[in-house]
């Protein structure tokens, strides 16, 4: 009986010792990863998520957005590169010459300081000053050319962007009641936009009677936009025009009207504001075949000048004089 108790006691002590040894070994060894305990041993930082609400809008961003009149479209940038293909090259060389002149000026300044500090090099002062003056003059000249070129580029981009916005405005063709955009008539017609009260549109219509044939031959199409909301009365009956063919030509000349009037009003008000013209002044805009603004002014369109300056869209000169719409 005593032997059995001692054996059980020995087995119990061995089990306790083995368990203590295993716990001690486990405390000094790196803990293993398992699907049960990896969440307790690894503490990853929370995932960083940035939303629009967490990004405060800075004052500089607001000012930049306010300074931009409209977003420059890709078409406007492409047209700017086509119109001035060597502008980027010129601006690159201007920057290179500015950097060269600035570096030369820094070197000349250090040499001048050393010559002034050393009486033995006093004879070099005059030559160093001449070189410094040349470097400063060259850097100033090319800086002026660069900023002038950049100003011209920005003005051209803004103008082309406004013309692209104009090309998106919608019109309705009275013949088939089809809605098209101004850009759809590029290369087809020269638009003349008459914007003013209904009485202004009617008077412009009457003044264009004697030049109807010449205007139609030159691809002119008039967009009559009554800013007062009234519909102008345009008489096409044969009592005033004997020839029925000329009557049809007059209908072709005055066959489109603007739709989505608020968009037209917004675009015209921006143009008037840039030109320092009052918002209630009647104006006209003449477009080239490529959609660019050829001429604009306050008052009635100069129909006679259009007939004298614009080449016809048909005949032996077709295609050769398409771009001869006058200076933009």
mmCIF file of C-alpha atoms in Angstrom:
data_model
loop_
_atom_site.group_PDB
_atom_site.id
_atom_site.type_symbol
_atom_site.label_atom_id
_atom_site.label_comp_id
_atom_site.label_asym_id
_atom_site.label_seq_id
_atom_site.Cartn_x
_atom_site.Cartn_y
_atom_site.Cartn_z
ATOM 1 C CA UNK A 1 0.000 0.000 0.000
ATOM 2 C CA UNK A 2 2.833 2.374 0.834
ATOM 3 C CA UNK A 3 4.526 1.521 -2.454
ATOM 4 C CA UNK A 4 1.387 2.430 -4.392
ATOM 5 C CA UNK A 5 1.071 5.802 -2.630
ATOM 6 C CA UNK A 6 4.706 6.649 -3.236
ATOM 7 C CA UNK A 7 4.353 5.743 -6.892
ATOM 8 C CA UNK A 8 1.347 7.971 -7.292
ATOM 9 C CA UNK A 9 3.174 10.778 -5.466
ATOM 10 C CA UNK A 10 6.172 10.369 -7.790
ATOM 11 C CA UNK A 11 3.968 10.471 -10.856
ATOM 12 C CA UNK A 12 2.191 13.568 -9.571
ATOM 13 C CA UNK A 13 5.501 15.409 -8.897
ATOM 14 C CA UNK A 14 6.773 14.492 -12.364
ATOM 15 C CA UNK A 15 3.622 15.875 -13.970
ATOM 16 C CA UNK A 16 3.911 19.130 -11.989
ATOM 17 C CA UNK A 17 7.594 19.506 -12.933
ATOM 18 C CA UNK A 18 6.908 18.828 -16.605
ATOM 19 C CA UNK A 19 4.110 21.416 -16.654
ATOM 20 C CA UNK A 20 6.294 24.022 -14.922
ATOM 21 C CA UNK A 21 9.156 23.368 -17.361
ATOM 22 C CA UNK A 22 6.810 23.761 -20.345
ATOM 23 C CA UNK A 23 5.458 27.076 -18.993
ATOM 24 C CA UNK A 24 8.956 28.423 -18.397
ATOM 25 C CA UNK A 25 10.054 27.436 -21.918
ATOM 26 C CA UNK A 26 6.984 29.002 -23.444
ATOM 27 C CA UNK A 27 7.579 32.310 -21.624
ATOM 28 C CA UNK A 28 11.055 32.741 -23.222
ATOM 29 C CA UNK A 29 10.262 31.509 -26.738
ATOM 30 C CA UNK A 30 8.504 33.656 -29.388
ATOM 31 C CA UNK A 31 4.845 32.942 -29.484
ATOM 32 C CA UNK A 32 3.527 31.174 -32.510
ATOM 33 C CA UNK A 33 0.835 32.555 -34.786
ATOM 34 C CA UNK A 34 -2.402 30.759 -35.087
ATOM 35 C CA UNK A 35 -5.865 31.590 -36.082
ATOM 36 C CA UNK A 36 -6.853 31.636 -32.416
ATOM 37 C CA UNK A 37 -4.252 33.978 -30.941
ATOM 38 C CA UNK A 38 -2.892 36.192 -33.742
ATOM 39 C CA UNK A 39 -5.458 38.924 -33.001
ATOM 40 C CA UNK A 40 -4.216 39.070 -29.389
ATOM 41 C CA UNK A 41 -0.501 39.312 -30.254
ATOM 42 C CA UNK A 42 -0.510 41.586 -33.306
ATOM 43 C CA UNK A 43 -1.885 45.086 -32.949
ATOM 44 C CA UNK A 44 -2.024 46.757 -36.356
ATOM 45 C CA UNK A 45 -2.751 50.506 -36.512
ATOM 46 C CA UNK A 46 -6.197 51.394 -37.729
ATOM 47 C CA UNK A 47 -6.515 51.850 -41.472
ATOM 48 C CA UNK A 48 -6.116 55.438 -42.598
ATOM 49 C CA UNK A 49 -9.059 56.574 -44.671
ATOM 50 C CA UNK A 50 -9.211 60.087 -46.100
ATOM 51 C CA UNK A 51 -12.521 61.500 -47.110
ATOM 52 C CA UNK A 52 -13.494 64.887 -48.533
ATOM 53 C CA UNK A 53 -14.875 65.941 -45.167
ATOM 54 C CA UNK A 54 -11.485 65.356 -43.516
ATOM 55 C CA UNK A 55 -9.676 67.639 -46.009
ATOM 56 C CA UNK A 56 -10.314 71.294 -45.194
ATOM 57 C CA UNK A 57 -10.362 73.606 -48.221
ATOM 58 C CA UNK A 58 -7.537 76.094 -47.916
ATOM 59 C CA UNK A 59 -7.839 79.764 -48.683
ATOM 60 C CA UNK A 60 -5.307 79.509 -51.512
ATOM 61 C CA UNK A 61 -7.417 76.848 -53.201
ATOM 62 C CA UNK A 62 -10.488 79.048 -52.994
ATOM 63 C CA UNK A 63 -8.631 82.014 -54.471
ATOM 64 C CA UNK A 64 -7.229 79.914 -57.308
ATOM 65 C CA UNK A 65 -10.684 78.598 -58.150
ATOM 66 C CA UNK A 66 -12.064 82.116 -58.109
ATOM 67 C CA UNK A 67 -9.327 83.422 -60.396
ATOM 68 C CA UNK A 68 -10.054 80.807 -63.057
ATOM 69 C CA UNK A 69 -12.991 82.014 -65.199
ATOM 70 C CA UNK A 70 -13.658 78.537 -66.538
ATOM 71 C CA UNK A 71 -11.921 75.232 -66.893
ATOM 72 C CA UNK A 72 -9.589 75.084 -69.871
ATOM 73 C CA UNK A 73 -10.746 72.247 -72.080
ATOM 74 C CA UNK A 74 -8.465 69.892 -73.954
ATOM 75 C CA UNK A 75 -9.749 71.231 -77.285
ATOM 76 C CA UNK A 76 -8.767 74.764 -76.283
ATOM 77 C CA UNK A 77 -5.252 73.604 -75.377
ATOM 78 C CA UNK A 78 -4.860 71.763 -78.670
ATOM 79 C CA UNK A 79 -6.063 74.771 -80.648
ATOM 80 C CA UNK A 80 -3.632 76.984 -78.733
ATOM 81 C CA UNK A 81 -0.730 74.686 -79.653
ATOM 82 C CA UNK A 82 -1.826 74.672 -83.291
ATOM 83 C CA UNK A 83 -2.084 78.461 -83.417
ATOM 84 C CA UNK A 84 1.300 78.979 -81.702
ATOM 85 C CA UNK A 85 3.355 75.813 -82.289
ATOM 86 C CA UNK A 86 6.734 77.301 -81.253
ATOM 87 C CA UNK A 87 5.593 79.079 -78.106
ATOM 88 C CA UNK A 88 6.679 76.260 -75.793
ATOM 89 C CA UNK A 89 10.108 76.181 -77.433
ATOM 90 C CA UNK A 90 10.522 79.934 -77.018
ATOM 91 C CA UNK A 91 9.466 79.818 -73.378
ATOM 92 C CA UNK A 92 11.925 76.962 -72.709
ATOM 93 C CA UNK A 93 14.841 78.938 -74.139
ATOM 94 C CA UNK A 94 13.749 82.048 -72.243
ATOM 95 C CA UNK A 95 13.937 80.084 -68.986
ATOM 96 C CA UNK A 96 17.331 78.642 -69.965
ATOM 97 C CA UNK A 97 18.718 82.122 -70.717
ATOM 98 C CA UNK A 98 17.294 83.465 -67.449
ATOM 99 C CA UNK A 99 19.016 80.680 -65.513
ATOM 100 C CA UNK A 100 22.274 81.249 -67.408
ATOM 101 C CA UNK A 101 22.202 85.000 -66.778
ATOM 102 C CA UNK A 102 21.360 84.518 -63.104
ATOM 103 C CA UNK A 103 24.185 82.019 -62.612
ATOM 104 C CA UNK A 104 26.618 84.332 -64.395
ATOM 105 C CA UNK A 105 25.464 87.203 -62.193
ATOM 106 C CA UNK A 106 26.086 85.198 -59.018
ATOM 107 C CA UNK A 107 29.579 84.260 -60.161
ATOM 108 C CA UNK A 108 30.338 87.854 -61.145
ATOM 109 C CA UNK A 109 29.055 89.084 -57.768
ATOM 110 C CA UNK A 110 31.346 86.715 -55.871
ATOM 111 C CA UNK A 111 34.285 87.808 -58.011
ATOM 112 C CA UNK A 112 33.439 91.456 -57.419
ATOM 113 C CA UNK A 113 33.347 90.949 -53.659
ATOM 114 C CA UNK A 114 36.736 89.250 -53.791
ATOM 115 C CA UNK A 115 38.225 92.011 -55.978
ATOM 116 C CA UNK A 116 36.955 94.746 -53.682
ATOM 117 C CA UNK A 117 38.383 92.958 -50.640
ATOM 118 C CA UNK A 118 41.812 92.523 -52.278
ATOM 119 C CA UNK A 119 43.564 95.782 -53.259
ATOM 120 C CA UNK A 120 45.869 93.831 -55.578
ATOM 121 C CA UNK A 121 42.854 92.982 -57.798
ATOM 122 C CA UNK A 122 41.475 96.493 -57.983
ATOM 123 C CA UNK A 123 42.166 96.615 -61.718
ATOM 124 C CA UNK A 124 39.684 93.793 -62.334
ATOM 125 C CA UNK A 125 36.765 95.630 -60.747
ATOM 126 C CA UNK A 126 35.739 97.534 -63.878
ATOM 127 C CA UNK A 127 35.772 94.424 -66.062
ATOM 128 C CA UNK A 128 33.792 92.420 -63.472
ATOM 129 C CA UNK A 129 31.188 95.202 -63.183
ATOM 130 C CA UNK A 130 30.725 95.196 -66.971
ATOM 131 C CA UNK A 131 30.186 91.447 -66.984
ATOM 132 C CA UNK A 132 27.759 91.718 -64.057
ATOM 133 C CA UNK A 133 25.780 94.403 -65.872
ATOM 134 C CA UNK A 134 25.543 92.246 -68.988
ATOM 135 C CA UNK A 135 24.318 89.258 -66.961
ATOM 136 C CA UNK A 136 21.707 91.315 -65.118
ATOM 137 C CA UNK A 137 20.535 92.940 -68.360
ATOM 138 C CA UNK A 138 20.262 89.597 -70.164
ATOM 139 C CA UNK A 139 18.380 87.962 -67.288
ATOM 140 C CA UNK A 140 15.995 90.947 -67.046
ATOM 141 C CA UNK A 141 15.378 90.985 -70.808
ATOM 142 C CA UNK A 142 14.570 87.291 -71.063
ATOM 143 C CA UNK A 143 12.453 87.459 -67.901
ATOM 144 C CA UNK A 144 10.411 90.225 -69.522
ATOM 145 C CA UNK A 145 10.055 88.193 -72.727
ATOM 146 C CA UNK A 146 9.031 85.100 -70.762
ATOM 147 C CA UNK A 147 6.351 86.859 -68.708
ATOM 148 C CA UNK A 148 5.053 88.662 -71.783
ATOM 149 C CA UNK A 149 4.816 85.347 -73.654
ATOM 150 C CA UNK A 150 3.109 83.719 -70.695
ATOM 151 C CA UNK A 151 0.611 86.587 -70.455
ATOM 152 C CA UNK A 152 -0.173 86.249 -74.161
ATOM 153 C CA UNK A 153 -0.603 82.498 -73.728
ATOM 154 C CA UNK A 154 -3.029 82.908 -70.836
ATOM 155 C CA UNK A 155 -5.052 85.497 -72.748
ATOM 156 C CA UNK A 156 -5.231 83.227 -75.781
ATOM 157 C CA UNK A 157 -6.217 80.226 -73.675
ATOM 158 C CA UNK A 158 -8.970 82.234 -71.979
ATOM 159 C CA UNK A 159 -10.283 83.450 -75.342
ATOM 160 C CA UNK A 160 -10.221 79.955 -76.847
ATOM 161 C CA UNK A 161 -11.943 78.589 -73.752
ATOM 162 C CA UNK A 162 -14.722 81.151 -74.147
ATOM 163 C CA UNK A 163 -15.033 80.191 -77.811
ATOM 164 C CA UNK A 164 -15.289 76.528 -76.833
ATOM 165 C CA UNK A 165 -18.056 77.435 -74.390
ATOM 166 C CA UNK A 166 -19.769 79.312 -77.213
ATOM 167 C CA UNK A 167 -19.496 76.233 -79.430
ATOM 168 C CA UNK A 168 -21.509 74.261 -76.853
ATOM 169 C CA UNK A 169 -24.519 76.612 -76.959
ATOM 170 C CA UNK A 170 -27.606 75.154 -78.599
ATOM 171 C CA UNK A 171 -29.703 76.506 -81.485
ATOM 172 C CA UNK A 172 -32.875 75.407 -83.232
ATOM 173 C CA UNK A 173 -33.146 75.289 -87.019
ATOM 174 C CA UNK A 174 -36.559 76.631 -87.988
ATOM 175 C CA UNK A 175 -36.794 74.531 -91.169
ATOM 176 C CA UNK A 176 -36.826 71.111 -89.506
ATOM 177 C CA UNK A 177 -37.028 72.099 -85.810
ATOM 178 C CA UNK A 178 -33.688 70.348 -85.195
ATOM 179 C CA UNK A 179 -31.506 71.364 -82.244
ATOM 180 C CA UNK A 180 -27.799 71.732 -83.019
ATOM 181 C CA UNK A 181 -24.835 73.369 -81.340
ATOM 182 C CA UNK A 182 -22.797 76.305 -82.557
ATOM 183 C CA UNK A 183 -19.794 74.014 -83.010
ATOM 184 C CA UNK A 184 -21.740 71.829 -85.442
ATOM 185 C CA UNK A 185 -21.565 74.625 -88.028
ATOM 186 C CA UNK A 186 -17.774 74.896 -88.019
ATOM 187 C CA UNK A 187 -16.528 74.738 -91.571
ATOM 188 C CA UNK A 188 -20.092 75.103 -92.875
ATOM 189 C CA UNK A 189 -21.375 78.585 -92.007
ATOM 190 C CA UNK A 190 -20.239 81.913 -90.616
ATOM 191 C CA UNK A 191 -22.503 82.757 -87.714
ATOM 192 C CA UNK A 192 -23.488 86.318 -86.872
ATOM 193 C CA UNK A 193 -25.079 86.663 -83.432
ATOM 194 C CA UNK A 194 -27.468 89.589 -82.991
ATOM 195 C CA UNK A 195 -28.311 90.095 -79.320
ATOM 196 C CA UNK A 196 -30.656 92.843 -78.221
ATOM 197 C CA UNK A 197 -34.304 93.769 -77.776
ATOM 198 C CA UNK A 198 -36.884 92.593 -80.281
ATOM 199 C CA UNK A 199 -36.939 96.041 -81.937
ATOM 200 C CA UNK A 200 -33.169 95.827 -82.449
ATOM 201 C CA UNK A 201 -33.503 92.411 -84.117
ATOM 202 C CA UNK A 202 -36.256 93.672 -86.427
ATOM 203 C CA UNK A 203 -34.212 96.701 -87.481
ATOM 204 C CA UNK A 204 -31.135 94.520 -88.116
ATOM 205 C CA UNK A 205 -33.353 92.251 -90.209
ATOM 206 C CA UNK A 206 -34.567 95.199 -92.300
ATOM 207 C CA UNK A 207 -31.026 96.521 -92.800
ATOM 208 C CA UNK A 208 -29.847 93.152 -94.141
ATOM 209 C CA UNK A 209 -32.445 93.007 -96.944
ATOM 210 C CA UNK A 210 -30.362 94.537 -99.710
ATOM 211 C CA UNK A 211 -27.332 92.362 -98.819
ATOM 212 C CA UNK A 212 -29.213 89.067 -98.580
ATOM 213 C CA UNK A 213 -27.768 87.450 -101.696
ATOM 214 C CA UNK A 214 -24.181 88.415 -100.867
ATOM 215 C CA UNK A 215 -24.493 87.227 -97.280
ATOM 216 C CA UNK A 216 -25.971 83.862 -98.290
ATOM 217 C CA UNK A 217 -23.212 83.345 -100.868
ATOM 218 C CA UNK A 218 -20.669 83.877 -98.096
ATOM 219 C CA UNK A 219 -22.292 81.325 -95.826
ATOM 220 C CA UNK A 220 -23.567 83.828 -93.258
ATOM 221 C CA UNK A 221 -26.239 82.561 -90.863
ATOM 222 C CA UNK A 222 -27.795 84.947 -88.335
ATOM 223 C CA UNK A 223 -28.685 83.929 -84.781
ATOM 224 C CA UNK A 224 -31.380 86.313 -83.534
ATOM 225 C CA UNK A 225 -31.345 86.446 -79.724
ATOM 226 C CA UNK A 226 -33.975 88.755 -78.214
ATOM 227 C CA UNK A 227 -32.698 89.699 -74.756
ATOM 228 C CA UNK A 228 -36.030 91.187 -73.611
ATOM 229 C CA UNK A 229 -37.912 87.902 -73.999
ATOM 230 C CA UNK A 230 -40.149 89.150 -76.837
ATOM 231 C CA UNK A 231 -40.294 87.408 -80.197
ATOM 232 C CA UNK A 232 -39.193 89.670 -83.083
ATOM 233 C CA UNK A 233 -41.512 89.868 -86.085
ATOM 234 C CA UNK A 234 -39.531 88.966 -89.208
ATOM 235 C CA UNK A 235 -41.595 89.328 -92.381
ATOM 236 C CA UNK A 236 -40.720 86.962 -95.202
ATOM 237 C CA UNK A 237 -43.832 87.496 -97.344
ATOM 238 C CA UNK A 238 -43.517 88.195 -101.043
ATOM 239 C CA UNK A 239 -45.129 91.613 -100.850
ATOM 240 C CA UNK A 240 -41.820 93.157 -99.808
ATOM 241 C CA UNK A 241 -39.612 90.853 -101.914
ATOM 242 C CA UNK A 242 -40.655 90.242 -105.509
ATOM 243 C CA UNK A 243 -38.384 87.324 -106.172
ATOM 244 C CA UNK A 244 -39.438 84.175 -104.328
ATOM 245 C CA UNK A 245 -35.907 82.790 -104.502
ATOM 246 C CA UNK A 246 -34.553 85.765 -102.580
ATOM 247 C CA UNK A 247 -37.324 85.258 -100.022
ATOM 248 C CA UNK A 248 -36.104 81.700 -99.508
ATOM 249 C CA UNK A 249 -32.562 82.978 -99.147
ATOM 250 C CA UNK A 250 -33.683 85.386 -96.443
ATOM 251 C CA UNK A 251 -35.248 82.477 -94.594
ATOM 252 C CA UNK A 252 -31.945 80.603 -94.889
ATOM 253 C CA UNK A 253 -30.138 83.659 -93.552
ATOM 254 C CA UNK A 254 -32.422 84.019 -90.498
ATOM 255 C CA UNK A 255 -33.282 80.374 -89.895
ATOM 256 C CA UNK A 256 -31.774 79.617 -86.449
ATOM 257 C CA UNK A 257 -32.850 80.750 -82.993
ATOM 258 C CA UNK A 258 -31.147 80.087 -79.639
ATOM 259 C CA UNK A 259 -32.455 77.530 -77.167
ATOM 260 C CA UNK A 260 -31.571 77.211 -73.464
ATOM 261 C CA UNK A 261 -31.631 80.993 -73.277
ATOM 262 C CA UNK A 262 -30.068 81.265 -69.767
ATOM 263 C CA UNK A 263 -26.842 79.744 -71.077
ATOM 264 C CA UNK A 264 -26.728 82.266 -73.932
ATOM 265 C CA UNK A 265 -27.424 85.086 -71.498
ATOM 266 C CA UNK A 266 -24.649 83.956 -69.166
ATOM 267 C CA UNK A 267 -22.097 83.726 -71.987
ATOM 268 C CA UNK A 268 -23.029 87.116 -73.443
ATOM 269 C CA UNK A 269 -22.926 88.808 -70.032
ATOM 270 C CA UNK A 270 -19.405 87.464 -69.487
ATOM 271 C CA UNK A 271 -18.324 88.822 -72.872
ATOM 272 C CA UNK A 272 -19.865 92.221 -72.151
ATOM 273 C CA UNK A 273 -18.199 92.355 -68.746
ATOM 274 C CA UNK A 274 -14.784 91.632 -70.262
ATOM 275 C CA UNK A 275 -15.343 94.312 -72.915
ATOM 276 C CA UNK A 276 -16.638 96.876 -70.352
ATOM 277 C CA UNK A 277 -20.014 97.044 -72.105
ATOM 278 C CA UNK A 278 -23.248 97.504 -70.186
ATOM 279 C CA UNK A 279 -25.409 94.406 -69.915
ATOM 280 C CA UNK A 280 -28.405 96.042 -71.633
ATOM 281 C CA UNK A 281 -26.479 97.210 -74.725
ATOM 282 C CA UNK A 282 -27.377 95.510 -78.045
ATOM 283 C CA UNK A 283 -24.341 93.809 -79.555
ATOM 284 C CA UNK A 284 -23.314 91.600 -82.459
ATOM 285 C CA UNK A 285 -20.632 88.930 -82.865
ATOM 286 C CA UNK A 286 -19.290 87.604 -86.144
ATOM 287 C CA UNK A 287 -17.663 84.164 -86.235
ATOM 288 C CA UNK A 288 -15.240 82.717 -88.725
ATOM 289 C CA UNK A 289 -15.695 79.414 -90.500
ATOM 290 C CA UNK A 290 -13.488 77.757 -87.867
ATOM 291 C CA UNK A 291 -15.720 79.027 -85.055
ATOM 292 C CA UNK A 292 -13.424 81.760 -83.751
ATOM 293 C CA UNK A 293 -14.792 85.214 -83.008
ATOM 294 C CA UNK A 294 -13.871 87.390 -85.973
ATOM 295 C CA UNK A 295 -15.425 90.705 -84.972
ATOM 296 C CA UNK A 296 -17.808 92.126 -82.403
ATOM 297 C CA UNK A 297 -19.261 95.469 -81.493
ATOM 298 C CA UNK A 298 -22.106 97.472 -80.050
ATOM 299 C CA UNK A 299 -25.006 98.203 -82.376
ATOM 300 C CA UNK A 300 -26.103 96.762 -85.697
ATOM 301 C CA UNK A 301 -23.956 94.328 -87.687
ATOM 302 C CA UNK A 302 -22.112 95.922 -90.642
ATOM 303 C CA UNK A 303 -23.736 93.833 -93.378
ATOM 304 C CA UNK A 304 -22.061 95.752 -96.179
ATOM 305 C CA UNK A 305 -18.620 95.224 -94.633
ATOM 306 C CA UNK A 306 -19.296 91.488 -94.323
ATOM 307 C CA UNK A 307 -20.130 91.259 -98.019
ATOM 308 C CA UNK A 308 -17.020 93.238 -98.950
ATOM 309 C CA UNK A 309 -14.568 91.376 -96.688
ATOM 310 C CA UNK A 310 -15.718 87.752 -96.609
ATOM 311 C CA UNK A 311 -14.985 85.399 -99.530
ATOM 312 C CA UNK A 312 -17.794 83.257 -100.975
ATOM 313 C CA UNK A 313 -18.074 79.657 -99.793
ATOM 314 C CA UNK A 314 -18.675 78.332 -103.314
ATOM 315 C CA UNK A 315 -16.889 78.816 -106.602
ATOM 316 C CA UNK A 316 -13.313 78.614 -107.777
ATOM 317 C CA UNK A 317 -12.047 80.151 -104.536
ATOM 318 C CA UNK A 318 -13.683 77.485 -102.369
ATOM 319 C CA UNK A 319 -11.198 76.008 -99.914
ATOM 320 C CA UNK A 320 -8.405 78.425 -100.859
ATOM 321 C CA UNK A 321 -9.872 81.393 -98.989
ATOM 322 C CA UNK A 322 -11.607 79.492 -96.173
ATOM 323 C CA UNK A 323 -9.252 80.946 -93.587
ATOM 324 C CA UNK A 324 -9.289 84.471 -95.034
ATOM 325 C CA UNK A 325 -12.050 85.619 -92.675
ATOM 326 C CA UNK A 326 -10.095 88.558 -91.384
ATOM 327 C CA UNK A 327 -7.932 89.170 -88.372
ATOM 328 C CA UNK A 328 -9.146 87.812 -85.036
#
